[in-house]
Amino acid sequence: MEFRTKRIGFLPAVVLLSVVSVAAPAAAQLRIALPPVQPRIQAEAFTGGRFGVGLLTVDPSKEMLGGLLGAEGLAVKDRDGRVLYPVLSTPPLAPMAKELFREGSPLASGGPVREEVGGLVRSLLERPPRTKIYFLFRGDGPLELTLEGASKIPLTITPRRNPAANRQLLQQWWSAYTAAPRLLETRPDYPPLVENYLKSTLARRLSLDLPRREQTDSWQDQLEQALGLSLGTETVRLAMQQDRILGLNELHLPADEALPDPVDAAEIEYPPVPEGVEIEPIAKRVPAECFYMRFGSFGNFLWMNDTLEKWGGDFQNLLASRGLDYGRQQRTEDQLLTKQTVLSRLLGGTMISDVAIIGTDMFFREGAAYGILFEARQTDVLGTALVQERLKRLKQGGVAEEQIEIGEHTVSFISSPDGRVRSYYAVSGDYHFITTSERLARRFLETSSGIGALGTSAGFRHARASMPLGDDYTVFIYFSDAFYRYFTSPHYRVEMARRLQAASDVDLVQLAVLASATEGKPGETIDELIGGELLPEDFARRPDGSRTVLVDGEVFDSLRGYRGAFLPVPDTPVEKVGRAEAAAYRRFAEFYREKWDGRMDPTIIGVKREALKGGQETIVLNAHLSPFAAEHFEFLSKWAGEPDTKELAPVEGNLISAELVLKDQTIFLGLTDFGPPQQIDLGTLFGFCPLRDVLVGYIGTTGRVGLLSFLNIRIASPPDARGYATGPLGLWRRTHNGFTVYSLHPEVLASVTPQLRFQESERAAQLRLDVRDLSHARMTPLLNDLGYRRTRDTSLGNIRLMHAIEQQLHVPPEDCLQAAEFLLDAKLVCPLGGQYVYQQRPDGTGWWTSTAMPEDVGKLLGSQAPEGYQAPPLSWFRGLKLDAAMTRNVLSAHAEVIMQSPQ
């Protein structure tokens, strides 16, 4: 660790001009040096347990709440590093109420009485909220504290010994420390590693109960447990860490049982494939158990890389700007040694005729088994270029090369001790394969003799019959039945669980090292961390004999290597399993058979792109699940009707249109561009803005009312001569030309119902969706404000993380950005486009902020996007047409998305 992990000491930054005695509660004696504006502070501090427990009740002045976080930014520090694990508790609804009753809001205007009441409530809420700060502490002597906000307030508290009061205050501290997020609080964009570790560790050490949900796991939760493990989802990792700390796993059991049998599922029977289906040659050099992402040309491969780079290396930024950058694209280039130079981009098309990315998993966060397969136009020229890139990396140092014999082939393997470089380079004929996995290199070479090749399988022939090679897709993606079987095999499932546990253990050791500095305990070895109760007693045990290693501040797994670059799953031996591991796989197999019939449907995806004017392009996506499992079809067909070639004609004024074909009716809806009014903002929206001002649209059906019959409950009057009827809640209904349509706006019904008619569609479908360009609609300002607030809160979340690291782990404040990035193995990014900076006042107090953070950050609901800001996806989305259909053999979807490229 390069950042400092020393405890923060307290060096007085102000001269105490006068010290006054304040009437202190019975729990403690309190002396306060008066600042220019005196906040009211009460103190309690009791010893008599494993830790002392203290409480400061603060009525802060406005001047004290500087920085972005307001009351949340208050910090308690002490001269000797005795104060531990503070937590703040503020009134939950004060900020929201303050915003709702702000001057000019709907609740504070509209008449003398409402204005007077609103003004009274507003004046009360203008006062900073009373804040309770709970904390633990070591020792019995007086505490020399500093309460920091925009200024420093020195405090001296003398604790009193009272075991009963200590226990009572400890429970209050724990309730605040483990409190769930409040209403309207945004969940952080980063994984909560620090709080998960501290809550679990303190619960174990202090024999406290963690809050638990009262209900049993839902079906979705079971799915997360069953398939989330294979995807390495964050919830699974956090659960593993918690179970490890609390001793709820059985990792002490030895691996002395044979691998359980794989999931028993019948072989897929593929529909007959016409003779002469064309298969691309590169597919015949792909192992059948690999996923297959084929580009067809080097230019298409560059397009995908360039598009990914435009969106910050993460396609999730298309939906919401992320606060973390894991640098996956850069890590891939560094690990495989496939960095693209200007020359390689210019000449790549002359050397390379086809490119594919293949692999057996997408576990990129910790170390995936994947590679890039090139088909050469000029194999000698391509080979020379790839070798030169490898030699250049060897000259830079820090890596070594081995020559590995696989059959009759010699494979070059370049690696670094930390695994950040792991590159096997195998050549067979005109095919050049660079991969992270020795097993994949071996399987690639085996395909030269036709052993287990994807391109010769019946499933791939069926896939190419569904999406012919002549359709010239920019990207063609195929997940075969063999891929899913391999991915859910006992070896893969068991090692997936082991590597996630290993990654979690590495995280825990790094957190424990920081916690040892926080509590002033030795923490240079695993044994010292266990002895200091910062890791559980049985932490070192795992069924396969691997363990977490801590040497000279470096943490890694004895078998798999360093975090972010673990040994790929296929290369990791799994010869025996523990009893708990075998039982876990059998539970998974049972769930997989019950819910998914023991198989995932082969997945076929084709992507095309077409450049348009003005920096726009159309992305056409076709996706098939085929063959579609009969059990899955029977389940969905209980509600879905037959795919229909008829669709509703476009309705003028609609921004969003949708249709759903059911057994006995077609339900449709539309949102129109009649509103909401441009002056509406978030404060107005939550200030009891009438629903009809927001939901300007309609919903309707053909044939019988069916599922929409609940809308008729309060419409008792018969329709008039024009087919209109209404009820006391303001909902209108009109029956016209065989359509029954509902809306909160009679003028919408008058405009829409004459336009309703069916027309022929290009494709039969049961679901259709049409979304127009939203970038200039009347509702756009509201959507942009919502997106801006979400983006701003993401940036604030990163700032809160740095503040928490300072308070909880005593990392010096100026080092908290580096500490956060170290713990998360990612770069903290301000999604507003600014840079995180630490600002310090002359008295030594300081706070983290972003150069792009606005001044009105404290407003809960009324924040408006600044001029020029466009929230994702408003910045790129210019239209979508989607249709989906299900038959007995295939579930398919067709989508056309118009995108605006970023400037």
mmCIF file of N, CA, C and O in Angstrom, residues 345-410:
data_model
loop_
_atom_site.group_PDB
_atom_site.id
_atom_site.type_symbol
_atom_site.label_atom_id
_atom_site.label_comp_id
_atom_site.label_asym_id
_atom_site.label_seq_id
_atom_site.Cartn_x
_atom_site.Cartn_y
_atom_site.Cartn_z
ATOM 1 N N ARG A 345 -3.311 0.061 -36.507
ATOM 2 C CA ARG A 345 -4.677 0.420 -36.916
ATOM 3 C C ARG A 345 -4.741 0.683 -38.418
ATOM 4 O O ARG A 345 -5.730 0.368 -39.075
ATOM 5 N N LEU A 346 -3.658 1.269 -38.962
ATOM 6 C CA LEU A 346 -3.642 1.570 -40.390
ATOM 7 C C LEU A 346 -3.461 0.320 -41.231
ATOM 8 O O LEU A 346 -4.072 0.163 -42.293
ATOM 9 N N LEU A 347 -2.611 -0.595 -40.763
ATOM 10 C CA LEU A 347 -2.244 -1.749 -41.574
ATOM 11 C C LEU A 347 -2.997 -3.013 -41.183
ATOM 12 O O LEU A 347 -2.835 -4.045 -41.853
ATOM 13 N N GLY A 348 -3.767 -2.964 -40.107
ATOM 14 C CA GLY A 348 -4.432 -4.169 -39.627
ATOM 15 C C GLY A 348 -5.309 -4.825 -40.668
ATOM 16 O O GLY A 348 -5.349 -6.053 -40.801
ATOM 17 N N GLY A 349 -6.029 -4.011 -41.452
ATOM 18 C CA GLY A 349 -6.920 -4.564 -42.455
ATOM 19 C C GLY A 349 -6.204 -5.300 -43.560
ATOM 20 O O GLY A 349 -6.775 -6.209 -44.183
ATOM 21 N N THR A 350 -4.952 -4.915 -43.821
ATOM 22 C CA THR A 350 -4.195 -5.607 -44.865
ATOM 23 C C THR A 350 -3.618 -6.921 -44.363
ATOM 24 O O THR A 350 -3.313 -7.808 -45.163
ATOM 25 N N MET A 351 -3.451 -7.069 -43.056
ATOM 26 C CA MET A 351 -2.881 -8.286 -42.471
ATOM 27 C C MET A 351 -3.951 -9.257 -41.993
ATOM 28 O O MET A 351 -3.725 -10.461 -41.936
ATOM 29 N N ILE A 352 -5.134 -8.729 -41.616
ATOM 30 C CA ILE A 352 -6.135 -9.534 -40.910
ATOM 31 C C ILE A 352 -7.423 -9.554 -41.707
ATOM 32 O O ILE A 352 -7.945 -8.504 -42.114
ATOM 33 N N SER A 353 -7.966 -10.739 -41.915
ATOM 34 C CA SER A 353 -9.222 -10.874 -42.653
ATOM 35 C C SER A 353 -10.419 -11.084 -41.743
ATOM 36 O O SER A 353 -11.557 -10.803 -42.138
ATOM 37 N N ASP A 354 -10.209 -11.594 -40.528
ATOM 38 C CA ASP A 354 -11.322 -11.850 -39.618
ATOM 39 C C ASP A 354 -10.797 -11.829 -38.181
ATOM 40 O O ASP A 354 -9.620 -12.144 -37.931
ATOM 41 N N VAL A 355 -11.682 -11.458 -37.255
ATOM 42 C CA VAL A 355 -11.320 -11.370 -35.832
ATOM 43 C C VAL A 355 -12.479 -11.908 -35.007
ATOM 44 O O VAL A 355 -13.652 -11.681 -35.334
ATOM 45 N N ALA A 356 -12.148 -12.608 -33.922
ATOM 46 C CA ALA A 356 -13.172 -13.070 -32.988
ATOM 47 C C ALA A 356 -12.616 -13.015 -31.569
ATOM 48 O O ALA A 356 -11.430 -13.269 -31.341
ATOM 49 N N ILE A 357 -13.469 -12.651 -30.625
ATOM 50 C CA ILE A 357 -13.157 -12.766 -29.199
ATOM 51 C C ILE A 357 -13.882 -13.999 -28.688
ATOM 52 O O ILE A 357 -15.099 -14.146 -28.898
ATOM 53 N N ILE A 358 -13.152 -14.898 -28.041
ATOM 54 C CA ILE A 358 -13.750 -16.145 -27.568
ATOM 55 C C ILE A 358 -13.321 -16.379 -26.121
ATOM 56 O O ILE A 358 -12.355 -15.792 -25.633
ATOM 57 N N GLY A 359 -14.044 -17.235 -25.415
ATOM 58 C CA GLY A 359 -13.685 -17.558 -24.039
ATOM 59 C C GLY A 359 -14.711 -18.449 -23.390
ATOM 60 O O GLY A 359 -15.791 -18.695 -23.946
ATOM 61 N N THR A 360 -14.378 -18.928 -22.207
ATOM 62 C CA THR A 360 -15.299 -19.800 -21.481
ATOM 63 C C THR A 360 -16.016 -19.085 -20.347
ATOM 64 O O THR A 360 -16.876 -19.677 -19.695
ATOM 65 N N ASP A 361 -15.658 -17.837 -20.074
ATOM 66 C CA ASP A 361 -16.401 -17.050 -19.093
ATOM 67 C C ASP A 361 -16.086 -15.583 -19.332
ATOM 68 O O ASP A 361 -15.204 -15.238 -20.119
ATOM 69 N N MET A 362 -16.821 -14.723 -18.665
ATOM 70 C CA MET A 362 -16.621 -13.281 -18.767
ATOM 71 C C MET A 362 -16.345 -12.692 -17.395
ATOM 72 O O MET A 362 -16.806 -11.617 -17.063
ATOM 73 N N PHE A 363 -15.560 -13.405 -16.615
ATOM 74 C CA PHE A 363 -15.240 -13.013 -15.264
ATOM 75 C C PHE A 363 -14.055 -12.035 -15.287
ATOM 76 O O PHE A 363 -13.002 -12.274 -14.710
ATOM 77 N N PHE A 364 -14.241 -10.915 -16.015
ATOM 78 C CA PHE A 364 -13.132 -10.017 -16.293
ATOM 79 C C PHE A 364 -12.624 -9.309 -15.047
ATOM 80 O O PHE A 364 -11.460 -8.920 -14.989
ATOM 81 N N ARG A 365 -13.452 -9.155 -14.043
ATOM 82 C CA ARG A 365 -13.015 -8.403 -12.869
ATOM 83 C C ARG A 365 -11.868 -9.091 -12.144
ATOM 84 O O ARG A 365 -10.984 -8.435 -11.612
ATOM 85 N N GLU A 366 -11.881 -10.422 -12.106
ATOM 86 C CA GLU A 366 -10.838 -11.135 -11.378
ATOM 87 C C GLU A 366 -9.899 -11.926 -12.271
ATOM 88 O O GLU A 366 -8.855 -12.372 -11.816
ATOM 89 N N GLY A 367 -10.237 -12.103 -13.532
ATOM 90 C CA GLY A 367 -9.351 -12.841 -14.421
ATOM 91 C C GLY A 367 -10.109 -13.854 -15.243
ATOM 92 O O GLY A 367 -10.328 -14.980 -14.805
ATOM 93 N N ALA A 368 -10.522 -13.459 -16.441
ATOM 94 C CA ALA A 368 -11.350 -14.322 -17.282
ATOM 95 C C ALA A 368 -10.492 -15.230 -18.145
ATOM 96 O O ALA A 368 -9.319 -14.973 -18.405
ATOM 97 N N ALA A 369 -11.114 -16.315 -18.608
ATOM 98 C CA ALA A 369 -10.495 -17.206 -19.588
ATOM 99 C C ALA A 369 -11.029 -16.794 -20.959
ATOM 100 O O ALA A 369 -12.145 -17.147 -21.339
ATOM 101 N N TYR A 370 -10.241 -16.038 -21.707
ATOM 102 C CA TYR A 370 -10.693 -15.510 -22.994
ATOM 103 C C TYR A 370 -9.474 -15.241 -23.864
ATOM 104 O O TYR A 370 -8.319 -15.351 -23.420
ATOM 105 N N GLY A 371 -9.732 -14.887 -25.095
ATOM 106 C CA GLY A 371 -8.637 -14.574 -25.992
ATOM 107 C C GLY A 371 -9.141 -13.948 -27.269
ATOM 108 O O GLY A 371 -10.353 -13.867 -27.516
ATOM 109 N N ILE A 372 -8.205 -13.476 -28.102
ATOM 110 C CA ILE A 372 -8.521 -12.873 -29.389
ATOM 111 C C ILE A 372 -7.939 -13.765 -30.479
ATOM 112 O O ILE A 372 -6.743 -14.092 -30.460
ATOM 113 N N LEU A 373 -8.794 -14.149 -31.414
ATOM 114 C CA LEU A 373 -8.415 -15.044 -32.508
ATOM 115 C C LEU A 373 -8.397 -14.247 -33.810
ATOM 116 O O LEU A 373 -9.393 -13.614 -34.171
ATOM 117 N N PHE A 374 -7.242 -14.251 -34.487
ATOM 118 C CA PHE A 374 -7.092 -13.548 -35.748
ATOM 119 C C PHE A 374 -6.981 -14.552 -36.893
ATOM 120 O O PHE A 374 -6.272 -15.555 -36.784
ATOM 121 N N GLU A 375 -7.667 -14.239 -37.988
ATOM 122 C CA GLU A 375 -7.469 -14.963 -39.247
ATOM 123 C C GLU A 375 -6.651 -14.049 -40.149
ATOM 124 O O GLU A 375 -7.063 -12.918 -40.444
ATOM 125 N N ALA A 376 -5.478 -14.524 -40.584
ATOM 126 C CA ALA A 376 -4.529 -13.666 -41.293
ATOM 127 C C ALA A 376 -4.746 -13.690 -42.794
ATOM 128 O O ALA A 376 -5.028 -14.741 -43.383
ATOM 129 N N ARG A 377 -4.600 -12.530 -43.410
ATOM 130 C CA ARG A 377 -4.468 -12.464 -44.868
ATOM 131 C C ARG A 377 -3.023 -12.795 -45.250
ATOM 132 O O ARG A 377 -2.782 -13.499 -46.232
ATOM 133 N N GLN A 378 -2.091 -12.248 -44.455
ATOM 134 C CA GLN A 378 -0.665 -12.487 -44.654
ATOM 135 C C GLN A 378 -0.111 -12.978 -43.319
ATOM 136 O O GLN A 378 0.251 -12.187 -42.460
ATOM 137 N N THR A 379 -0.070 -14.276 -43.153
ATOM 138 C CA THR A 379 0.225 -14.837 -41.832
ATOM 139 C C THR A 379 1.626 -14.485 -41.348
ATOM 140 O O THR A 379 1.824 -14.223 -40.157
ATOM 141 N N ASP A 380 2.618 -14.440 -42.247
ATOM 142 C CA ASP A 380 3.971 -14.104 -41.819
ATOM 143 C C ASP A 380 4.057 -12.649 -41.358
ATOM 144 O O ASP A 380 4.722 -12.341 -40.359
ATOM 145 N N VAL A 381 3.396 -11.773 -42.082
ATOM 146 C CA VAL A 381 3.433 -10.349 -41.724
ATOM 147 C C VAL A 381 2.737 -10.127 -40.388
ATOM 148 O O VAL A 381 3.237 -9.400 -39.516
ATOM 149 N N LEU A 382 1.571 -10.764 -40.200
ATOM 150 C CA LEU A 382 0.858 -10.620 -38.939
ATOM 151 C C LEU A 382 1.677 -11.197 -37.794
ATOM 152 O O LEU A 382 1.782 -10.594 -36.715
ATOM 153 N N GLY A 383 2.270 -12.382 -38.015
ATOM 154 C CA GLY A 383 3.078 -12.995 -36.971
ATOM 155 C C GLY A 383 4.237 -12.115 -36.561
ATOM 156 O O GLY A 383 4.540 -11.965 -35.364
ATOM 157 N N THR A 384 4.886 -11.492 -37.539
ATOM 158 C CA THR A 384 6.004 -10.602 -37.234
ATOM 159 C C THR A 384 5.545 -9.410 -36.403
ATOM 160 O O THR A 384 6.208 -9.010 -35.430
ATOM 161 N N ALA A 385 4.393 -8.838 -36.762
ATOM 162 C CA ALA A 385 3.878 -7.679 -36.029
ATOM 163 C C ALA A 385 3.543 -8.044 -34.582
ATOM 164 O O ALA A 385 3.852 -7.289 -33.649
ATOM 165 N N LEU A 386 2.921 -9.199 -34.367
ATOM 166 C CA LEU A 386 2.552 -9.610 -33.011
ATOM 167 C C LEU A 386 3.793 -9.930 -32.180
ATOM 168 O O LEU A 386 3.865 -9.585 -30.991
ATOM 169 N N VAL A 387 4.781 -10.569 -32.793
ATOM 170 C CA VAL A 387 6.015 -10.903 -32.071
ATOM 171 C C VAL A 387 6.764 -9.634 -31.689
ATOM 172 O O VAL A 387 7.316 -9.514 -30.578
ATOM 173 N N GLN A 388 6.809 -8.654 -32.582
ATOM 174 C CA GLN A 388 7.495 -7.404 -32.272
ATOM 175 C C GLN A 388 6.858 -6.705 -31.070
ATOM 176 O O GLN A 388 7.566 -6.133 -30.229
ATOM 177 N N GLU A 389 5.545 -6.747 -30.995
ATOM 178 C CA GLU A 389 4.856 -6.137 -29.846
ATOM 179 C C GLU A 389 5.232 -6.853 -28.561
ATOM 180 O O GLU A 389 5.436 -6.226 -27.509
ATOM 181 N N ARG A 390 5.390 -8.152 -28.617
ATOM 182 C CA ARG A 390 5.756 -8.927 -27.443
ATOM 183 C C ARG A 390 7.216 -8.663 -27.048
ATOM 184 O O ARG A 390 7.544 -8.550 -25.856
ATOM 185 N N LEU A 391 8.082 -8.564 -28.045
ATOM 186 C CA LEU A 391 9.489 -8.267 -27.746
ATOM 187 C C LEU A 391 9.636 -6.885 -27.123
ATOM 188 O O LEU A 391 10.468 -6.682 -26.222
ATOM 189 N N LYS A 392 8.857 -5.940 -27.595
ATOM 190 C CA LYS A 392 8.913 -4.597 -27.026
ATOM 191 C C LYS A 392 8.533 -4.605 -25.549
ATOM 192 O O LYS A 392 9.162 -3.935 -24.731
ATOM 193 N N ARG A 393 7.520 -5.418 -25.204
ATOM 194 C CA ARG A 393 7.122 -5.498 -23.790
ATOM 195 C C ARG A 393 8.190 -6.201 -22.966
ATOM 196 O O ARG A 393 8.457 -5.825 -21.808
ATOM 197 N N LEU A 394 8.856 -7.197 -23.524
ATOM 198 C CA LEU A 394 9.933 -7.882 -22.809
ATOM 199 C C LEU A 394 11.073 -6.922 -22.494
ATOM 200 O O LEU A 394 11.663 -6.973 -21.403
ATOM 201 N N LYS A 395 11.387 -6.031 -23.418
ATOM 202 C CA LYS A 395 12.475 -5.077 -23.197
ATOM 203 C C LYS A 395 12.135 -4.085 -22.090
ATOM 204 O O LYS A 395 13.047 -3.551 -21.442
ATOM 205 N N GLN A 396 10.868 -3.831 -21.860
ATOM 206 C CA GLN A 396 10.483 -2.900 -20.804
ATOM 207 C C GLN A 396 10.726 -3.480 -19.419
ATOM 208 O O GLN A 396 10.795 -2.741 -18.436
ATOM 209 N N GLY A 397 10.846 -4.801 -19.314
ATOM 210 C CA GLY A 397 11.145 -5.447 -18.045
ATOM 211 C C GLY A 397 9.902 -5.767 -17.240
ATOM 212 O O GLY A 397 8.783 -5.354 -17.560
ATOM 213 N N GLY A 398 10.113 -6.545 -16.186
ATOM 214 C CA GLY A 398 9.007 -6.912 -15.301
ATOM 215 C C GLY A 398 8.215 -8.105 -15.774
ATOM 216 O O GLY A 398 7.240 -8.493 -15.120
ATOM 217 N N VAL A 399 8.591 -8.682 -16.906
ATOM 218 C CA VAL A 399 7.909 -9.866 -17.433
ATOM 219 C C VAL A 399 8.961 -10.866 -17.896
ATOM 220 O O VAL A 399 10.129 -10.529 -18.092
ATOM 221 N N ALA A 400 8.534 -12.119 -18.058
ATOM 222 C CA ALA A 400 9.420 -13.177 -18.537
ATOM 223 C C ALA A 400 8.682 -14.011 -19.567
ATOM 224 O O ALA A 400 7.445 -14.093 -19.568
ATOM 225 N N GLU A 401 9.447 -14.644 -20.468
ATOM 226 C CA GLU A 401 8.853 -15.474 -21.512
ATOM 227 C C GLU A 401 9.274 -16.928 -21.332
ATOM 228 O O GLU A 401 10.411 -17.225 -20.991
ATOM 229 N N GLU A 402 8.304 -17.819 -21.560
ATOM 230 C CA GLU A 402 8.555 -19.258 -21.584
ATOM 231 C C GLU A 402 8.087 -19.805 -22.933
ATOM 232 O O GLU A 402 7.161 -19.263 -23.545
ATOM 233 N N GLN A 403 8.712 -20.897 -23.353
ATOM 234 C CA GLN A 403 8.277 -21.611 -24.545
ATOM 235 C C GLN A 403 7.649 -22.926 -24.085
ATOM 236 O O GLN A 403 8.322 -23.763 -23.483
ATOM 237 N N ILE A 404 6.337 -23.085 -24.328
ATOM 238 C CA ILE A 404 5.595 -24.250 -23.849
ATOM 239 C C ILE A 404 5.278 -25.155 -25.040
ATOM 240 O O ILE A 404 4.755 -24.690 -26.069
ATOM 241 N N GLU A 405 5.573 -26.411 -24.879
ATOM 242 C CA GLU A 405 5.291 -27.375 -25.937
ATOM 243 C C GLU A 405 3.899 -27.963 -25.738
ATOM 244 O O GLU A 405 3.588 -28.537 -24.696
ATOM 245 N N ILE A 406 3.049 -27.785 -26.752
ATOM 246 C CA ILE A 406 1.707 -28.364 -26.741
ATOM 247 C C ILE A 406 1.561 -29.179 -28.025
ATOM 248 O O ILE A 406 1.427 -28.626 -29.114
ATOM 249 N N GLY A 407 1.624 -30.501 -27.859
ATOM 250 C CA GLY A 407 1.607 -31.346 -29.040
ATOM 251 C C GLY A 407 2.814 -31.055 -29.903
ATOM 252 O O GLY A 407 3.963 -31.078 -29.437
ATOM 253 N N GLU A 408 2.577 -30.763 -31.169
ATOM 254 C CA GLU A 408 3.664 -30.458 -32.092
ATOM 255 C C GLU A 408 3.916 -28.959 -32.190
ATOM 256 O O GLU A 408 4.707 -28.510 -33.022
ATOM 257 N N HIS A 409 3.262 -28.190 -31.355
ATOM 258 C CA HIS A 409 3.356 -26.737 -31.453
ATOM 259 C C HIS A 409 4.127 -26.173 -30.265
ATOM 260 O O HIS A 409 4.064 -26.696 -29.144
ATOM 261 N N THR A 410 4.821 -25.072 -30.512
ATOM 262 C CA THR A 410 5.486 -24.308 -29.455
ATOM 263 C C THR A 410 4.698 -23.026 -29.227
ATOM 264 O O THR A 410 4.460 -22.255 -30.165
#
